[in-house]
Amino acid sequence: GESVGLHLPTLSVQEGDNSIINCAYSNSASDYFIWYKQESGKGPQFIIDIRSNMDKRQGQRVTVLLNKTVKHLSLQIAATQPGDSAVYFCAEMGGGYNKLIFGAGTRLAVHP
Amino acid sequence: EPEVTQTPSHQVTQMGQEVILRCVPISNHLYFYWYRQILGQKVEFLVSFYNNEISEKSEIFDDQFSVERPDGSNFTLKIRSTKLEDSAMYFCASSEGGRDQPQHFGDGTRLSIL
């Protein structure tokens, strides 16, 4: 499952640092959001989700922040590890539909 | 951990031929989806399926495409008379519910049309 984008933005971090990946979503009617991780040769892997009645949700080493005012979503990864290297996608759902609309993705490169 | 499985991992087909992509969703899930990703582009929604019928479809999902749940475990995407521009990664996904439920993806089928 390649998510290769020739022009994907890349975030480079040192192992052990915290990473913040940002996403601007398009539809003000969207009310459910998911972050996915995609490694080379694999499909999108669910990381964390958040509903629009929340502005923050935490998982294991990950936090998602939602700012509906500016239609912005972020994924924070604490103590980034080499295994976190992948392409990260935000996806939105809303308007009464259950289809996901994906963002373009950000490549995270973790350096030892 | 239960997962969505897709076969084959890579399908090479001559233009104009029919192709069937297969998926086994997670067993207790009720909603099924197909997405595709053309190389270098975003993941795009094709179709969602619930209760043995299509619940939503995108503009991409025209008369060339069809989906079927032929038995209690498989979910298929058929593309009739394939075109060069159908070359892409095709991902199957499933979810327990429809709205506000995480969709879990398989590892995809790479479709190459020659």
Coordinates of C-alpha atoms in Angstrom, one line a residue:
Chain A
G1 CA 0.0 0.0 0.0
E2 CA 2.1 2.9 -1.2
S3 CA 1.2 6.3 -0.1
V4 CA 4.1 7.8 -2.0
G5 CA 3.5 11.3 -2.9
L6 CA 6.3 12.9 -4.9
H7 CA 5.7 16.2 -3.2
L8 CA 4.6 15.1 0.3
P9 CA 5.7 17.5 3.1
T10 CA 8.3 15.8 5.3
L11 CA 8.9 16.3 9.0
S12 CA 12.3 15.2 10.2
V13 CA 12.8 14.6 13.9
Q14 CA 15.4 13.1 16.2
E15 CA 14.6 9.9 18.0
G16 CA 13.2 10.7 21.4
D17 CA 11.9 14.2 20.4
N18 CA 8.2 15.0 20.2
S19 CA 6.6 15.3 16.8
I20 CA 3.7 17.4 15.8
I21 CA 1.9 16.8 12.5
N22 CA -0.7 19.3 11.3
C23 CA -3.7 19.0 9.1
A24 CA -6.1 21.6 7.7
Y25 CA -9.5 20.0 6.9
S26 CA -11.9 21.3 4.3
N27 CA -15.5 20.9 5.4
S28 CA -16.9 22.8 8.3
A29 CA -19.7 20.2 8.5
S30 CA -17.2 17.5 9.3
D31 CA -17.7 16.1 12.8
Y32 CA -15.5 13.1 13.1
F33 CA -11.7 12.9 12.4
I34 CA -9.2 10.1 12.3
W35 CA -5.4 9.9 12.1
Y36 CA -3.9 7.1 10.1
K37 CA -0.3 5.9 9.7
Q38 CA 0.8 4.2 6.5
E39 CA 4.0 2.3 6.3
S40 CA 5.5 1.3 3.0
G41 CA 3.7 -1.7 1.5
K42 CA 0.8 -1.5 3.9
G43 CA -2.7 0.0 4.2
P44 CA -3.6 3.0 6.4
Q45 CA -3.5 1.9 10.0
F46 CA -5.9 3.5 12.5
I47 CA -4.1 5.6 15.2
I48 CA -6.6 7.7 17.0
D49 CA -9.9 9.4 16.4
I50 CA -11.8 12.4 17.8
R51 CA -15.4 13.7 17.6
S52 CA -16.2 17.3 17.1
N53 CA -17.6 17.6 20.7
M54 CA -14.0 17.3 22.0
D55 CA -10.9 19.4 21.4
K56 CA -8.4 16.9 22.7
R57 CA -8.0 13.2 23.0
Q58 CA -5.1 11.2 24.2
G59 CA -3.9 7.7 23.4
Q60 CA -0.7 5.8 24.1
R61 CA 2.1 8.3 23.2
V62 CA -0.3 10.2 20.9
T63 CA -2.5 13.2 21.3
V64 CA -4.9 14.6 18.8
L65 CA -6.0 18.3 19.0
L66 CA -9.0 19.7 17.2
N67 CA -9.6 23.4 16.6
K68 CA -12.9 23.7 14.8
T69 CA -12.7 27.5 14.6
V70 CA -9.8 27.3 12.1
K71 CA -10.5 23.8 10.9
H72 CA -7.2 22.5 12.1
L73 CA -6.2 19.1 13.4
S74 CA -2.9 18.0 14.9
L75 CA -1.3 14.8 15.9
Q76 CA 1.4 14.9 18.6
I77 CA 3.7 11.9 19.0
A78 CA 5.7 11.8 22.3
A79 CA 9.2 10.4 22.4
T80 CA 9.3 9.6 18.7
Q81 CA 10.8 6.2 17.8
P82 CA 12.3 4.9 14.5
G83 CA 9.2 2.7 14.1
D84 CA 7.1 5.9 13.9
S85 CA 8.6 6.6 10.5
A86 CA 5.7 6.5 8.0
V87 CA 3.3 8.7 6.2
Y88 CA 0.5 10.1 8.3
F89 CA -2.9 11.1 7.0
C90 CA -5.8 12.9 8.6
A91 CA -9.2 12.0 7.4
E92 CA -12.6 13.7 8.0
M93 CA -16.2 12.5 8.0
G94 CA -19.3 14.5 8.2
G95 CA -22.3 16.0 6.5
G96 CA -24.4 13.0 7.2
Y97 CA -22.2 10.7 5.2
N98 CA -19.8 7.9 6.4
K99 CA -17.2 8.3 3.7
L100 CA -13.8 9.4 4.8
I101 CA -12.1 12.3 3.0
F102 CA -8.3 12.0 3.3
G103 CA -5.7 14.7 3.4
A104 CA -2.6 14.6 1.3
G105 CA -0.4 13.2 4.0
T106 CA 2.9 14.1 5.8
R107 CA 6.0 11.9 5.8
L108 CA 7.6 11.6 9.2
A109 CA 11.3 10.7 9.2
V110 CA 12.8 9.7 12.5
H111 CA 16.6 9.9 12.7
P112 CA 18.7 8.1 15.4
Chain B
E1 CA -6.0 -8.6 16.5
P2 CA -8.6 -9.0 13.7
E3 CA -7.7 -7.5 10.4
V4 CA -9.1 -6.8 6.9
T5 CA -7.4 -9.1 4.3
Q6 CA -7.2 -8.4 0.6
T7 CA -6.3 -10.6 -2.3
P8 CA -4.4 -10.6 -4.6
S9 CA -1.7 -8.2 -3.4
H10 CA -0.9 -7.4 -7.0
Q11 CA -3.1 -7.8 -10.1
V12 CA -1.8 -7.2 -13.7
T13 CA -4.6 -7.0 -16.3
Q14 CA -4.8 -6.1 -20.0
M15 CA -6.9 -3.0 -20.8
G16 CA -10.5 -3.9 -21.5
Q17 CA -10.5 -7.0 -19.3
E18 CA -12.6 -7.5 -16.2
V19 CA -11.0 -7.7 -12.8
I20 CA -12.3 -8.7 -9.4
L21 CA -10.6 -7.6 -6.2
R22 CA -11.4 -9.5 -3.1
C23 CA -11.6 -8.5 0.6
V24 CA -12.5 -10.3 3.8
P25 CA -13.6 -7.6 6.3
I26 CA -13.4 -8.0 10.0
S27 CA -16.0 -10.5 11.0
N28 CA -18.3 -8.5 13.3
H29 CA -18.2 -5.4 11.1
L30 CA -21.3 -4.3 9.3
Y31 CA -20.1 -1.6 7.0
F32 CA -17.7 -2.1 4.1
Y33 CA -15.9 0.3 1.9
W34 CA -13.6 0.6 -1.1
Y35 CA -11.1 3.3 -1.6
R36 CA -8.3 3.8 -4.1
Q37 CA -5.0 5.7 -4.3
I38 CA -3.5 6.6 -7.6
L39 CA 0.3 6.8 -7.2
G40 CA 1.2 10.2 -5.9
Q41 CA -2.3 11.2 -5.0
K42 CA -4.7 11.1 -2.1
V43 CA -6.7 8.2 -0.9
E44 CA -10.1 8.6 -2.5
F45 CA -13.5 7.1 -1.5
L46 CA -15.2 4.9 -4.0
V47 CA -18.2 3.2 -2.3
S48 CA -19.7 2.2 1.0
F49 CA -21.9 -0.9 1.5
Y50 CA -24.3 -1.8 4.2
N51 CA -27.1 -4.4 4.6
N52 CA -26.4 -5.8 1.1
E53 CA -26.7 -2.5 -0.7
I54 CA -24.7 0.5 -1.7
S55 CA -25.2 3.3 0.8
E56 CA -22.9 5.9 -0.8
K57 CA -20.8 6.1 -3.9
S58 CA -18.5 8.7 -5.4
E59 CA -18.4 10.1 -8.9
I60 CA -15.5 7.8 -9.6
F61 CA -17.8 4.8 -9.0
D62 CA -19.5 4.7 -12.4
D63 CA -21.2 1.9 -14.2
Q64 CA -17.9 0.3 -14.8
F65 CA -17.7 -0.6 -11.1
S66 CA -19.8 -2.9 -9.0
V67 CA -19.6 -4.4 -5.5
E68 CA -20.9 -7.6 -4.1
R69 CA -21.0 -9.5 -0.8
P70 CA -21.4 -13.0 -2.3
D71 CA -21.3 -14.8 1.0
G72 CA -21.0 -14.1 4.7
S73 CA -17.3 -13.2 4.6
N74 CA -16.2 -11.8 1.2
F75 CA -16.7 -8.4 -0.2
T76 CA -15.7 -7.9 -3.8
L77 CA -15.0 -5.0 -6.2
K78 CA -15.5 -5.7 -9.9
I79 CA -14.2 -3.4 -12.6
R80 CA -15.5 -4.2 -16.0
S81 CA -13.6 -3.2 -19.2
T82 CA -10.6 -1.8 -17.3
K83 CA -8.9 1.4 -18.5
L84 CA -5.3 2.5 -18.1
E85 CA -6.4 5.1 -15.6
D86 CA -7.8 2.4 -13.3
S87 CA -4.2 1.6 -12.3
A88 CA -4.0 2.3 -8.6
M89 CA -3.9 0.8 -5.1
Y90 CA -7.3 -0.4 -4.1
F91 CA -8.0 -0.5 -0.4
C92 CA -10.9 -2.3 1.3
A93 CA -12.0 -1.1 4.8
S94 CA -14.7 -2.1 7.3
S95 CA -16.3 -0.6 10.4
E96 CA -18.6 -1.8 13.1
G97 CA -21.0 1.1 12.6
G98 CA -21.3 3.8 9.9
R99 CA -21.1 7.2 11.4
D100 CA -18.4 8.2 13.8
Q101 CA -16.7 4.8 13.7
P102 CA -13.1 4.0 12.8
Q103 CA -12.7 2.3 9.5
H104 CA -10.0 -0.4 9.4
F105 CA -8.1 -0.9 6.2
G106 CA -6.5 -3.8 4.5
D107 CA -3.1 -3.7 2.9
G108 CA -4.5 -3.1 -0.6
T109 CA -4.3 -4.6 -4.0
R110 CA -2.1 -3.0 -6.5
L111 CA -3.9 -3.0 -9.9
S112 CA -1.8 -2.5 -13.0
I113 CA -3.5 -2.1 -16.3
L114 CA -1.4 -2.7 -19.4

